[in-house]
Amino acid sequence: MLVEDKAAGIVLIQDLQRAHIPVRSYNPGKADKVQRLSIVANIVKAGRVWVPESSNRAGFVRDWAEGMVTQICSFPSTTHDDFVDAFSQAMRYLRDAGWLSIDPPPPDDYDPEDYVDAGIKRDNPYSV
Protein backbone atom coordinates (compact mmCIF):
# COMPACT_ATOMS: atom_id res chain seq x y z
CA MET A 1 0.00 0.00 0.00
CA LEU A 2 1.30 3.44 -0.92
CA VAL A 3 0.28 6.35 1.35
CA GLU A 4 1.13 10.01 0.89
CA ASP A 5 3.59 11.06 3.58
CA LYS A 6 1.84 14.36 4.36
CA ALA A 7 -1.01 15.61 6.55
CA ALA A 8 -3.36 12.78 7.59
CA GLY A 9 -1.22 10.27 5.70
CA ILE A 10 1.49 10.42 8.37
CA VAL A 11 -0.88 9.17 11.08
CA LEU A 12 -2.35 6.56 8.72
CA ILE A 13 1.14 5.21 7.95
CA GLN A 14 1.88 4.91 11.66
CA ASP A 15 -1.44 3.14 12.33
CA LEU A 16 -0.88 0.68 9.49
CA GLN A 17 2.66 -0.06 10.65
CA ARG A 18 1.44 -0.71 14.21
CA ALA A 19 -1.12 -3.14 12.76
CA HIS A 20 1.71 -4.86 10.81
CA ILE A 21 0.14 -3.96 7.47
CA PRO A 22 2.78 -3.44 4.77
CA VAL A 23 2.83 0.21 3.76
CA ARG A 24 5.18 2.47 1.83
CA SER A 25 5.24 6.17 2.48
CA TYR A 26 5.42 8.44 -0.52
CA ASN A 27 6.35 12.10 -0.60
CA PRO A 28 4.98 13.69 -3.79
CA GLY A 29 7.29 16.69 -3.45
CA LYS A 30 6.34 20.31 -3.83
CA ALA A 31 4.64 20.09 -7.23
CA ASP A 32 0.93 20.89 -7.24
CA LYS A 33 -1.68 18.37 -8.40
CA VAL A 34 -1.75 19.65 -11.98
CA GLN A 35 2.03 19.38 -12.24
CA ARG A 36 2.04 15.89 -10.70
CA LEU A 37 -0.50 14.65 -13.23
CA SER A 38 1.44 16.30 -16.08
CA ILE A 39 4.62 14.54 -14.94
CA VAL A 40 3.02 11.14 -15.61
CA ALA A 41 0.96 12.08 -18.69
CA ASN A 42 3.61 10.57 -20.97
CA ILE A 43 2.96 7.16 -19.37
CA VAL A 44 -0.65 7.31 -20.52
CA LYS A 45 0.32 8.70 -23.93
CA ALA A 46 2.78 5.83 -24.40
CA GLY A 47 -0.05 3.34 -23.89
CA ARG A 48 1.26 1.97 -20.59
CA VAL A 49 -2.10 2.31 -18.80
CA TRP A 50 -4.78 -0.30 -19.39
CA VAL A 51 -8.42 0.48 -18.70
CA PRO A 52 -10.76 -2.54 -18.57
CA GLU A 53 -13.54 -2.49 -21.14
CA SER A 54 -17.12 -3.22 -20.18
CA SER A 55 -18.23 -6.74 -21.07
CA ASN A 56 -21.70 -5.57 -22.14
CA ARG A 57 -20.97 -2.06 -23.51
CA ALA A 58 -18.22 -2.16 -26.13
CA GLY A 59 -16.04 0.93 -26.12
CA PHE A 60 -16.93 1.87 -22.53
CA VAL A 61 -14.98 1.21 -19.36
CA ARG A 62 -16.25 -1.17 -16.69
CA ASP A 63 -18.72 0.42 -14.28
CA TRP A 64 -16.35 0.15 -11.29
CA ALA A 65 -13.63 2.10 -13.15
CA GLU A 66 -15.83 4.74 -14.75
CA GLY A 67 -15.68 7.22 -11.85
CA MET A 68 -11.90 7.09 -11.73
CA VAL A 69 -11.45 7.50 -15.48
CA THR A 70 -13.98 10.35 -15.60
CA GLN A 71 -12.30 12.18 -12.72
CA ILE A 72 -8.81 11.86 -14.17
CA CYS A 73 -9.91 12.89 -17.67
CA SER A 74 -11.92 15.87 -16.32
CA PHE A 75 -9.21 17.17 -14.00
CA PRO A 76 -8.74 20.01 -12.96
CA SER A 77 -12.39 20.89 -13.61
CA THR A 78 -13.69 18.37 -11.07
CA THR A 79 -15.09 18.74 -7.57
CA HIS A 80 -13.06 15.82 -6.23
CA ASP A 81 -9.50 14.79 -7.02
CA ASP A 82 -8.79 11.73 -4.87
CA PHE A 83 -8.46 9.41 -7.87
CA VAL A 84 -6.16 11.92 -9.55
CA ASP A 85 -3.85 11.92 -6.53
CA ALA A 86 -3.83 8.13 -6.26
CA PHE A 87 -3.24 7.67 -9.99
CA SER A 88 -0.44 10.23 -10.35
CA GLN A 89 1.33 8.96 -7.23
CA ALA A 90 1.05 5.31 -8.27
CA MET A 91 2.34 5.98 -11.79
CA ARG A 92 5.22 8.10 -10.53
CA TYR A 93 6.13 5.58 -7.83
CA LEU A 94 6.13 2.69 -10.31
CA ARG A 95 8.24 4.68 -12.77
CA ASP A 96 10.73 5.89 -10.14
CA ALA A 97 11.03 2.38 -8.64
CA GLY A 98 11.95 0.97 -12.06
CA TRP A 99 8.77 -1.06 -12.52
CA LEU A 100 7.57 1.07 -15.42
CA SER A 101 9.69 2.45 -18.22
CA ILE A 102 8.87 4.62 -21.15
CA ASP A 103 11.14 4.19 -24.12
CA PRO A 104 11.36 7.36 -26.16
CA PRO A 105 9.69 6.97 -29.53
CA PRO A 106 12.03 6.92 -32.52
CA PRO A 107 12.15 10.07 -34.64
CA ASP A 108 9.70 10.23 -37.54
CA ASP A 109 12.50 9.74 -40.05
CA TYR A 110 14.15 6.86 -38.13
CA ASP A 111 15.41 3.98 -40.25
CA PRO A 112 17.54 1.31 -38.57
CA GLU A 113 19.29 0.68 -41.89
CA ASP A 114 20.81 4.18 -41.68
CA TYR A 115 23.12 2.96 -38.93
CA VAL A 116 24.27 0.03 -41.06
CA ASP A 117 24.80 2.22 -44.14
CA ALA A 118 26.88 4.72 -42.16
CA GLY A 119 28.99 2.00 -40.55
CA ILE A 120 27.81 3.03 -37.07
CA LYS A 121 27.86 0.24 -34.52
CA ARG A 122 25.14 0.25 -31.89
CA ASP A 123 27.11 -1.71 -29.30
CA ASN A 124 26.85 -1.08 -25.60
CA PRO A 125 30.14 0.57 -24.57
CA TYR A 126 29.65 -0.68 -21.01
CA SER A 127 29.20 -4.36 -21.84
CA VAL A 128 31.90 -6.87 -21.08
Tab-separated table of C-alpha atoms in Angstrom:
chain	number	residue	atom	x	y	z
A	1	MET	CA	0.000	0.000	0.000
A	2	LEU	CA	1.296	3.440	-0.918
A	3	VAL	CA	0.285	6.345	1.349
A	4	GLU	CA	1.134	10.008	0.891
A	5	ASP	CA	3.594	11.059	3.578
A	6	LYS	CA	1.838	14.357	4.355
A	7	ALA	CA	-1.012	15.611	6.551
A	8	ALA	CA	-3.361	12.780	7.595
A	9	GLY	CA	-1.221	10.265	5.701
A	10	ILE	CA	1.491	10.416	8.370
A	11	VAL	CA	-0.882	9.170	11.080
A	12	LEU	CA	-2.346	6.557	8.719
A	13	ILE	CA	1.140	5.207	7.946
A	14	GLN	CA	1.878	4.909	11.664
A	15	ASP	CA	-1.436	3.140	12.333
A	16	LEU	CA	-0.878	0.680	9.486
A	17	GLN	CA	2.657	-0.061	10.646
A	18	ARG	CA	1.440	-0.709	14.205
A	19	ALA	CA	-1.117	-3.139	12.758
A	20	HIS	CA	1.710	-4.863	10.811
A	21	ILE	CA	0.142	-3.964	7.469
A	22	PRO	CA	2.781	-3.437	4.774
A	23	VAL	CA	2.829	0.212	3.758
A	24	ARG	CA	5.176	2.467	1.827
A	25	SER	CA	5.245	6.166	2.482
A	26	TYR	CA	5.417	8.441	-0.519
A	27	ASN	CA	6.348	12.101	-0.605
A	28	PRO	CA	4.984	13.687	-3.787
A	29	GLY	CA	7.292	16.689	-3.451
A	30	LYS	CA	6.344	20.313	-3.834
A	31	ALA	CA	4.638	20.090	-7.229
A	32	ASP	CA	0.933	20.885	-7.236
A	33	LYS	CA	-1.677	18.365	-8.401
A	34	VAL	CA	-1.752	19.653	-11.984
A	35	GLN	CA	2.030	19.380	-12.242
A	36	ARG	CA	2.042	15.890	-10.702
A	37	LEU	CA	-0.498	14.652	-13.235
A	38	SER	CA	1.436	16.302	-16.076
A	39	ILE	CA	4.617	14.543	-14.939
A	40	VAL	CA	3.020	11.138	-15.606
A	41	ALA	CA	0.958	12.076	-18.686
A	42	ASN	CA	3.607	10.567	-20.967
A	43	ILE	CA	2.961	7.162	-19.369
A	44	VAL	CA	-0.654	7.314	-20.523
A	45	LYS	CA	0.317	8.702	-23.926
A	46	ALA	CA	2.782	5.835	-24.402
A	47	GLY	CA	-0.049	3.341	-23.893
A	48	ARG	CA	1.255	1.965	-20.589
A	49	VAL	CA	-2.100	2.311	-18.799
A	50	TRP	CA	-4.780	-0.300	-19.390
A	51	VAL	CA	-8.418	0.475	-18.696
A	52	PRO	CA	-10.760	-2.538	-18.567
A	53	GLU	CA	-13.535	-2.487	-21.144
A	54	SER	CA	-17.118	-3.223	-20.184
A	55	SER	CA	-18.234	-6.735	-21.071
A	56	ASN	CA	-21.697	-5.568	-22.143
A	57	ARG	CA	-20.971	-2.064	-23.509
A	58	ALA	CA	-18.224	-2.163	-26.130
A	59	GLY	CA	-16.044	0.932	-26.115
A	60	PHE	CA	-16.934	1.868	-22.531
A	61	VAL	CA	-14.979	1.209	-19.356
A	62	ARG	CA	-16.246	-1.170	-16.692
A	63	ASP	CA	-18.717	0.421	-14.284
A	64	TRP	CA	-16.353	0.155	-11.294
A	65	ALA	CA	-13.627	2.096	-13.155
A	66	GLU	CA	-15.827	4.736	-14.749
A	67	GLY	CA	-15.680	7.223	-11.853
A	68	MET	CA	-11.902	7.088	-11.726
A	69	VAL	CA	-11.449	7.498	-15.477
A	70	THR	CA	-13.975	10.347	-15.604
A	71	GLN	CA	-12.301	12.179	-12.718
A	72	ILE	CA	-8.806	11.860	-14.174
A	73	CYS	CA	-9.909	12.893	-17.671
A	74	SER	CA	-11.918	15.867	-16.315
A	75	PHE	CA	-9.206	17.173	-14.002
A	76	PRO	CA	-8.738	20.006	-12.961
A	77	SER	CA	-12.392	20.890	-13.606
A	78	THR	CA	-13.694	18.367	-11.075
A	79	THR	CA	-15.087	18.742	-7.572
A	80	HIS	CA	-13.058	15.823	-6.226
A	81	ASP	CA	-9.498	14.786	-7.024
A	82	ASP	CA	-8.791	11.732	-4.865
A	83	PHE	CA	-8.464	9.407	-7.870
A	84	VAL	CA	-6.160	11.924	-9.553
A	85	ASP	CA	-3.850	11.921	-6.526
A	86	ALA	CA	-3.834	8.130	-6.264
A	87	PHE	CA	-3.240	7.668	-9.993
A	88	SER	CA	-0.445	10.227	-10.348
A	89	GLN	CA	1.326	8.957	-7.234
A	90	ALA	CA	1.054	5.310	-8.271
A	91	MET	CA	2.345	5.981	-11.792
A	92	ARG	CA	5.223	8.098	-10.527
A	93	TYR	CA	6.134	5.577	-7.829
A	94	LEU	CA	6.128	2.686	-10.315
A	95	ARG	CA	8.245	4.680	-12.770
A	96	ASP	CA	10.727	5.889	-10.138
A	97	ALA	CA	11.034	2.381	-8.642
A	98	GLY	CA	11.951	0.971	-12.062
A	99	TRP	CA	8.770	-1.059	-12.523
A	100	LEU	CA	7.569	1.067	-15.419
A	101	SER	CA	9.692	2.448	-18.217
A	102	ILE	CA	8.873	4.621	-21.147
A	103	ASP	CA	11.143	4.186	-24.119
A	104	PRO	CA	11.362	7.362	-26.155
A	105	PRO	CA	9.694	6.968	-29.531
A	106	PRO	CA	12.032	6.921	-32.516
A	107	PRO	CA	12.149	10.071	-34.638
A	108	ASP	CA	9.699	10.227	-37.542
A	109	ASP	CA	12.501	9.737	-40.050
A	110	TYR	CA	14.154	6.857	-38.132
A	111	ASP	CA	15.415	3.981	-40.253
A	112	PRO	CA	17.543	1.308	-38.568
A	113	GLU	CA	19.292	0.684	-41.885
A	114	ASP	CA	20.813	4.185	-41.678
A	115	TYR	CA	23.124	2.957	-38.931
A	116	VAL	CA	24.271	0.028	-41.062
A	117	ASP	CA	24.804	2.221	-44.142
A	118	ALA	CA	26.878	4.724	-42.162
A	119	GLY	CA	28.986	1.998	-40.550
A	120	ILE	CA	27.814	3.035	-37.073
A	121	LYS	CA	27.860	0.238	-34.523
A	122	ARG	CA	25.143	0.254	-31.895
A	123	ASP	CA	27.111	-1.707	-29.305
A	124	ASN	CA	26.846	-1.083	-25.603
A	125	PRO	CA	30.138	0.570	-24.567
A	126	TYR	CA	29.651	-0.684	-21.009
A	127	SER	CA	29.200	-4.358	-21.844
A	128	VAL	CA	31.903	-6.875	-21.077
